[in-house]
mmCIF file of C-alpha atoms in Angstrom:
data_model
loop_
_atom_site.group_PDB
_atom_site.id
_atom_site.type_symbol
_atom_site.label_atom_id
_atom_site.label_comp_id
_atom_site.label_asym_id
_atom_site.label_seq_id
_atom_site.Cartn_x
_atom_site.Cartn_y
_atom_site.Cartn_z
ATOM 1 C CA MET A 1 -1.254 68.371 33.602
ATOM 2 C CA PRO A 2 -2.525 66.587 30.275
ATOM 3 C CA ASN A 3 -5.047 64.749 30.820
ATOM 4 C CA THR A 4 -4.346 61.047 31.663
ATOM 5 C CA TYR A 5 -7.750 60.287 29.520
ATOM 6 C CA PHE A 6 -8.714 60.744 25.923
ATOM 7 C CA GLU A 7 -12.414 61.272 25.411
ATOM 8 C CA PHE A 8 -14.328 59.809 22.164
ATOM 9 C CA ARG A 9 -18.188 60.221 21.346
ATOM 10 C CA GLN A 10 -19.234 57.250 22.655
ATOM 11 C CA PHE A 11 -16.503 55.958 25.255
ATOM 12 C CA ARG A 12 -13.394 57.518 27.387
ATOM 13 C CA ILE A 13 -9.911 55.895 26.976
ATOM 14 C CA GLU A 14 -7.674 55.963 30.022
ATOM 15 C CA GLN A 15 -4.390 56.124 29.331
ATOM 16 C CA ASP A 16 -2.141 56.915 32.399
ATOM 17 C CA ARG A 17 -1.129 52.958 33.255
ATOM 18 C CA CYS A 18 -0.789 52.407 28.721
ATOM 19 C CA ALA A 19 3.199 52.321 27.204
ATOM 20 C CA MET A 20 1.169 53.800 24.262
ATOM 21 C CA LYS A 21 -1.002 56.263 24.002
ATOM 22 C CA VAL A 22 -3.534 57.087 21.587
ATOM 23 C CA GLY A 23 -2.846 57.806 18.919
ATOM 24 C CA THR A 24 -3.897 58.935 15.238
ATOM 25 C CA ASP A 25 -2.478 55.306 13.921
ATOM 26 C CA GLY A 26 -4.946 53.644 15.319
ATOM 27 C CA VAL A 27 -8.260 56.042 15.216
ATOM 28 C CA LEU A 28 -7.482 55.509 11.637
ATOM 29 C CA LEU A 29 -7.153 51.565 11.860
ATOM 30 C CA GLY A 30 -10.076 51.154 13.608
ATOM 31 C CA ALA A 31 -12.398 53.290 11.221
ATOM 32 C CA TRP A 32 -10.980 51.639 8.630
ATOM 33 C CA PHE A 33 -10.817 48.304 7.842
ATOM 34 C CA GLU A 34 -13.841 47.051 6.940
ATOM 35 C CA MET A 35 -16.578 45.505 8.559
ATOM 36 C CA GLU A 36 -19.830 44.203 8.806
ATOM 37 C CA SER A 37 -22.997 44.145 11.718
ATOM 38 C CA GLY A 38 -22.402 41.410 13.325
ATOM 39 C CA ASP A 39 -18.325 40.560 12.733
ATOM 40 C CA SER A 40 -16.283 38.762 15.210
ATOM 41 C CA VAL A 41 -12.798 40.467 15.578
ATOM 42 C CA LEU A 42 -9.909 40.012 17.344
ATOM 43 C CA ASP A 43 -7.962 43.068 18.399
ATOM 44 C CA ILE A 44 -3.814 41.644 18.587
ATOM 45 C CA GLY A 45 -2.001 44.439 21.154
ATOM 46 C CA THR A 46 -5.487 46.300 22.673
ATOM 47 C CA GLY A 47 -3.180 48.251 24.357
ATOM 48 C CA THR A 48 -5.773 50.913 25.932
ATOM 49 C CA GLY A 49 -8.715 49.095 24.008
ATOM 50 C CA LEU A 50 -9.075 51.564 21.647
ATOM 51 C CA ILE A 51 -9.659 49.441 18.006
ATOM 52 C CA ALA A 52 -11.720 46.647 20.480
ATOM 53 C CA LEU A 53 -14.036 49.529 21.312
ATOM 54 C CA MET A 54 -14.234 51.377 17.715
ATOM 55 C CA ALA A 55 -14.734 47.842 16.199
ATOM 56 C CA ALA A 56 -17.631 47.232 18.793
ATOM 57 C CA GLN A 57 -19.287 50.607 18.331
ATOM 58 C CA ARG A 58 -19.325 50.098 14.251
ATOM 59 C CA GLY A 59 -21.605 46.966 15.409
ATOM 60 C CA ALA A 60 -19.191 43.922 16.037
ATOM 61 C CA GLY A 61 -21.186 40.955 17.295
ATOM 62 C CA ARG A 62 -18.644 39.612 19.404
ATOM 63 C CA VAL A 63 -14.712 41.415 20.058
ATOM 64 C CA THR A 64 -11.551 39.219 21.947
ATOM 65 C CA ALA A 65 -8.649 42.019 22.479
ATOM 66 C CA VAL A 66 -5.232 40.382 24.009
ATOM 67 C CA GLU A 67 -2.938 42.155 26.019
ATOM 68 C CA ILE A 68 0.694 40.644 26.229
ATOM 69 C CA ASP A 69 1.516 43.596 29.199
ATOM 70 C CA HIS A 70 -0.278 43.444 32.404
ATOM 71 C CA ASP A 71 -0.457 47.126 33.368
ATOM 72 C CA ALA A 72 -1.743 47.759 29.434
ATOM 73 C CA ALA A 73 -4.491 44.598 29.608
ATOM 74 C CA LEU A 74 -5.945 45.871 33.016
ATOM 75 C CA GLN A 75 -5.963 49.061 31.522
ATOM 76 C CA ALA A 76 -7.965 48.257 28.717
ATOM 77 C CA GLN A 77 -10.537 46.123 30.977
ATOM 78 C CA GLU A 78 -11.049 49.254 32.645
ATOM 79 C CA ASN A 79 -12.375 50.924 29.505
ATOM 80 C CA VAL A 80 -13.692 48.583 28.158
ATOM 81 C CA SER A 81 -16.207 47.741 31.663
ATOM 82 C CA ASN A 82 -16.550 51.526 31.837
ATOM 83 C CA SER A 83 -18.129 51.850 28.297
ATOM 84 C CA PRO A 84 -21.632 50.940 26.835
ATOM 85 C CA PHE A 85 -19.973 47.767 24.472
ATOM 86 C CA ASN A 86 -18.328 45.824 27.437
ATOM 87 C CA ASP A 87 -20.562 42.783 26.942
ATOM 88 C CA ARG A 88 -19.293 42.457 23.263
ATOM 89 C CA ILE A 89 -15.779 42.872 24.849
ATOM 90 C CA THR A 90 -13.292 40.539 25.891
ATOM 91 C CA VAL A 91 -9.755 41.324 26.796
ATOM 92 C CA THR A 92 -7.210 38.544 27.661
ATOM 93 C CA GLU A 93 -4.166 39.499 29.025
ATOM 94 C CA THR A 94 -2.231 36.955 26.958
ATOM 95 C CA ASP A 95 0.374 36.245 23.964
ATOM 96 C CA ALA A 96 -1.969 35.950 20.714
ATOM 97 C CA ASN A 97 0.364 33.007 19.641
ATOM 98 C CA ALA A 98 -1.053 31.054 22.487
ATOM 99 C CA LEU A 99 -4.750 31.689 21.368
ATOM 100 C CA PRO A 100 -7.103 28.461 21.023
ATOM 101 C CA GLN A 101 -6.258 26.841 17.768
ATOM 102 C CA ASP A 102 -10.180 25.957 17.530
ATOM 103 C CA ILE A 103 -11.066 30.060 17.790
ATOM 104 C CA SER A 104 -12.244 31.785 14.010
ATOM 105 C CA PHE A 105 -12.388 35.754 13.399
ATOM 106 C CA THR A 106 -13.865 37.535 10.567
ATOM 107 C CA ARG A 107 -11.725 39.929 11.344
ATOM 108 C CA ILE A 108 -8.758 40.141 12.991
ATOM 109 C CA VAL A 109 -6.626 43.639 13.336
ATOM 110 C CA CYS A 110 -3.527 44.814 14.787
ATOM 111 C CA ASN A 111 -1.426 48.130 15.044
ATOM 112 C CA PRO A 112 1.562 45.982 15.276
ATOM 113 C CA PRO A 113 5.051 46.308 16.789
ATOM 114 C CA PHE A 114 6.816 48.726 13.964
ATOM 115 C CA PHE A 115 10.757 48.594 14.858
ATOM 116 C CA GLN A 116 13.256 45.806 13.797
ATOM 117 C CA ASN A 117 17.091 45.874 14.934
ATOM 118 C CA SER A 118 16.864 49.025 16.400
ATOM 119 C CA LEU A 119 17.714 51.206 19.667
ATOM 120 C CA LYS A 120 15.516 50.084 22.876
ATOM 121 C CA CYS A 121 14.659 52.349 25.312
ATOM 122 C CA PRO A 122 14.612 52.218 29.104
ATOM 123 C CA ASP A 123 10.833 51.516 29.047
ATOM 124 C CA GLY A 124 10.008 47.939 28.838
ATOM 125 C CA SER A 125 6.266 48.394 28.285
ATOM 126 C CA ARG A 126 7.276 50.477 25.235
ATOM 127 C CA ASN A 127 9.736 48.933 23.978
ATOM 128 C CA THR A 128 6.944 45.266 23.975
ATOM 129 C CA ALA A 129 4.253 48.357 22.304
ATOM 130 C CA ARG A 130 7.315 49.335 19.975
ATOM 131 C CA HIS A 131 9.634 46.591 18.783
ATOM 132 C CA ASP A 132 8.838 43.104 17.330
ATOM 133 C CA ASP A 133 10.600 40.850 19.586
ATOM 134 C CA PHE A 134 7.373 39.547 20.917
ATOM 135 C CA LEU A 135 5.168 39.764 17.769
ATOM 136 C CA SER A 136 7.372 39.820 15.117
ATOM 137 C CA TYR A 137 5.655 40.097 10.580
ATOM 138 C CA SER A 138 5.819 36.728 10.284
ATOM 139 C CA GLN A 139 4.634 35.526 13.990
ATOM 140 C CA LEU A 140 1.395 38.261 13.213
ATOM 141 C CA VAL A 141 0.474 36.072 9.900
ATOM 142 C CA SER A 142 0.868 32.975 11.114
ATOM 143 C CA ILE A 143 -1.707 33.930 13.188
ATOM 144 C CA ALA A 144 -3.808 35.225 11.051
ATOM 145 C CA ASP A 145 -3.498 32.362 9.130
ATOM 146 C CA ARG A 146 -5.121 30.048 11.964
ATOM 147 C CA HIS A 147 -7.510 32.487 13.431
ATOM 148 C CA LEU A 148 -8.990 33.403 9.944
ATOM 149 C CA SER A 149 -12.194 31.759 9.093
ATOM 150 C CA LYS A 150 -12.460 30.748 5.222
ATOM 151 C CA ASN A 151 -13.489 34.600 4.201
ATOM 152 C CA GLY A 152 -11.650 36.379 6.656
ATOM 153 C CA GLU A 153 -9.747 39.468 6.551
ATOM 154 C CA LEU A 154 -6.434 40.773 8.069
ATOM 155 C CA SER A 155 -5.404 44.523 8.512
ATOM 156 C CA VAL A 156 -3.084 46.806 9.798
ATOM 157 C CA VAL A 157 -1.581 49.917 10.108
ATOM 158 C CA LEU A 158 2.345 50.088 9.565
ATOM 159 C CA PRO A 159 4.620 53.710 8.509
ATOM 160 C CA HIS A 160 4.979 53.746 4.460
ATOM 161 C CA ASP A 161 8.219 52.696 4.216
ATOM 162 C CA MET A 162 8.118 48.659 6.420
ATOM 163 C CA SER A 163 4.765 48.302 4.826
ATOM 164 C CA GLU A 164 6.588 45.781 0.987
ATOM 165 C CA ILE A 165 7.958 44.599 4.008
ATOM 166 C CA PHE A 166 4.838 43.246 5.907
ATOM 167 C CA LYS A 167 3.158 42.663 2.039
ATOM 168 C CA LYS A 168 6.004 40.492 1.425
ATOM 169 C CA THR A 169 5.251 38.699 4.657
ATOM 170 C CA ALA A 170 2.446 38.387 4.064
ATOM 171 C CA ILE A 171 1.992 37.050 0.464
ATOM 172 C CA SER A 172 4.533 34.338 1.547
ATOM 173 C CA GLY A 173 2.519 33.267 4.273
ATOM 174 C CA GLY A 174 0.052 32.487 1.826
ATOM 175 C CA LEU A 175 -2.308 35.783 2.217
ATOM 176 C CA CYS A 176 -3.432 38.187 -0.833
ATOM 177 C CA GLN A 177 -3.472 41.831 -0.514
ATOM 178 C CA LYS A 178 -6.726 43.202 -0.569
ATOM 179 C CA ARG A 179 -6.794 46.956 0.005
ATOM 180 C CA GLU A 180 -4.459 49.256 0.868
ATOM 181 C CA CYS A 181 -4.092 53.065 1.573
ATOM 182 C CA ASN A 182 -1.882 55.410 1.788
ATOM 183 C CA ILE A 183 -1.808 57.848 4.551
ATOM 184 C CA VAL A 184 -0.091 61.544 4.115
ATOM 185 C CA THR A 185 0.045 64.185 6.749
ATOM 186 C CA VAL A 186 0.148 66.898 4.047
ATOM 187 C CA THR A 187 -1.086 67.841 0.855
ATOM 188 C CA GLY A 188 2.433 67.401 -1.120
ATOM 189 C CA LYS A 189 4.105 65.562 1.670
ATOM 190 C CA THR A 190 5.642 61.574 1.053
ATOM 191 C CA PRO A 191 3.086 58.910 2.807
ATOM 192 C CA LYS A 192 4.096 58.627 6.605
ATOM 193 C CA ARG A 193 1.949 55.486 7.288
ATOM 194 C CA THR A 194 0.105 52.512 6.072
ATOM 195 C CA LEU A 195 -3.211 50.780 6.396
ATOM 196 C CA MET A 196 -3.252 47.354 4.755
ATOM 197 C CA THR A 197 -5.682 44.576 4.409
ATOM 198 C CA PHE A 198 -5.479 41.134 4.019
ATOM 199 C CA SER A 199 -7.352 37.430 2.667
ATOM 200 C CA ARG A 200 -7.074 33.782 2.290
ATOM 201 C CA ASN A 201 -8.565 34.707 -1.871
ATOM 202 C CA TYR A 202 -7.236 36.106 -4.626
ATOM 203 C CA CYS A 203 -8.196 39.361 -5.857
ATOM 204 C CA GLU A 204 -6.913 42.734 -7.574
ATOM 205 C CA PRO A 205 -5.929 45.089 -4.514
ATOM 206 C CA LEU A 206 -7.364 48.757 -4.697
ATOM 207 C CA VAL A 207 -4.806 51.683 -3.878
ATOM 208 C CA THR A 208 -6.089 54.585 -1.836
ATOM 209 C CA THR A 209 -4.411 57.546 -0.779
ATOM 210 C CA LEU A 210 -5.444 59.899 2.499
ATOM 211 C CA VAL A 211 -4.591 63.387 2.818
ATOM 212 C CA MET A 212 -4.988 64.206 6.400
ATOM 213 C CA CYS A 213 -4.489 68.262 6.226
ATOM 214 C CA ASN A 214 -4.269 71.067 3.265
ATOM 215 C CA PRO A 215 -1.570 73.406 3.467
ATOM 216 C CA SER A 216 -3.086 75.314 5.568
ATOM 217 C CA GLY A 217 -3.384 72.676 8.732
ATOM 218 C CA GLU A 218 -7.297 72.346 8.131
ATOM 219 C CA LYS A 219 -8.331 68.689 8.314
ATOM 220 C CA THR A 220 -9.449 67.138 4.555
ATOM 221 C CA ALA A 221 -13.088 66.163 4.262
ATOM 222 C CA ASP A 222 -12.049 62.715 3.434
ATOM 223 C CA PHE A 223 -10.215 62.614 6.302
ATOM 224 C CA THR A 224 -13.194 64.412 8.584
ATOM 225 C CA GLU A 225 -15.682 61.773 7.014
ATOM 226 C CA LEU A 226 -13.733 58.300 8.122
ATOM 227 C CA ILE A 227 -12.866 59.926 11.830
ATOM 228 C CA LYS A 228 -16.682 61.542 12.805
ATOM 229 C CA ASP A 229 -17.976 59.355 14.662
ATOM 230 C CA PHE A 230 -15.258 59.018 16.428
ATOM 231 C CA TYR A 231 -13.356 61.957 17.709
ATOM 232 C CA VAL A 232 -15.823 64.760 19.425
ATOM 233 C CA LYS A 233 -15.078 67.808 17.626
ATOM 234 C CA TYR A 234 -15.201 66.452 13.920
#
């Protein structure tokens, strides 16, 4: 029987009640987005609480983790309560669209639902986590517009083939792209995921590529360097 938890260096993620389990997408985003010690972070759709916990481990001063699914919110709270960072993370069961207007954050992060107009599965919680019915790209951009501080940043991870759609939505919503990292699983393959950061301030975007494994299956030095503070085996 597989474990119902995922062990990281400084915290454990229980995930038996979450539709979406710990995955590489969340770990990549949690390790990649730029952050300074003391930052205020909003994690939208926190799920297990993974990215919120990673942000706290990296030195965030205040993390607000919101989750619309009841069971996932309870599990995220459990994971936070059992971590060394419980005094800096607040888990709230709510729709991110309903956050009070007067709250602002220096960083907003989201591993958003990425299926649009596609066939649903019978699991309602999994649909909420994977489909954009409850959080469209335009809604996410609007949330960022309302809650980002003057120099704040929004960071997301998406399937590579959805990245241009999100980019156009963000730009139409008044945001400017700052960074982009295309994730290649194996040397020579096409990108599978794209990490992106947006802010209110115009700049020339920095575009990079991260290869996770070489053809023999070994993790690359760049990938290992990015996630070494989190994965136990690196």
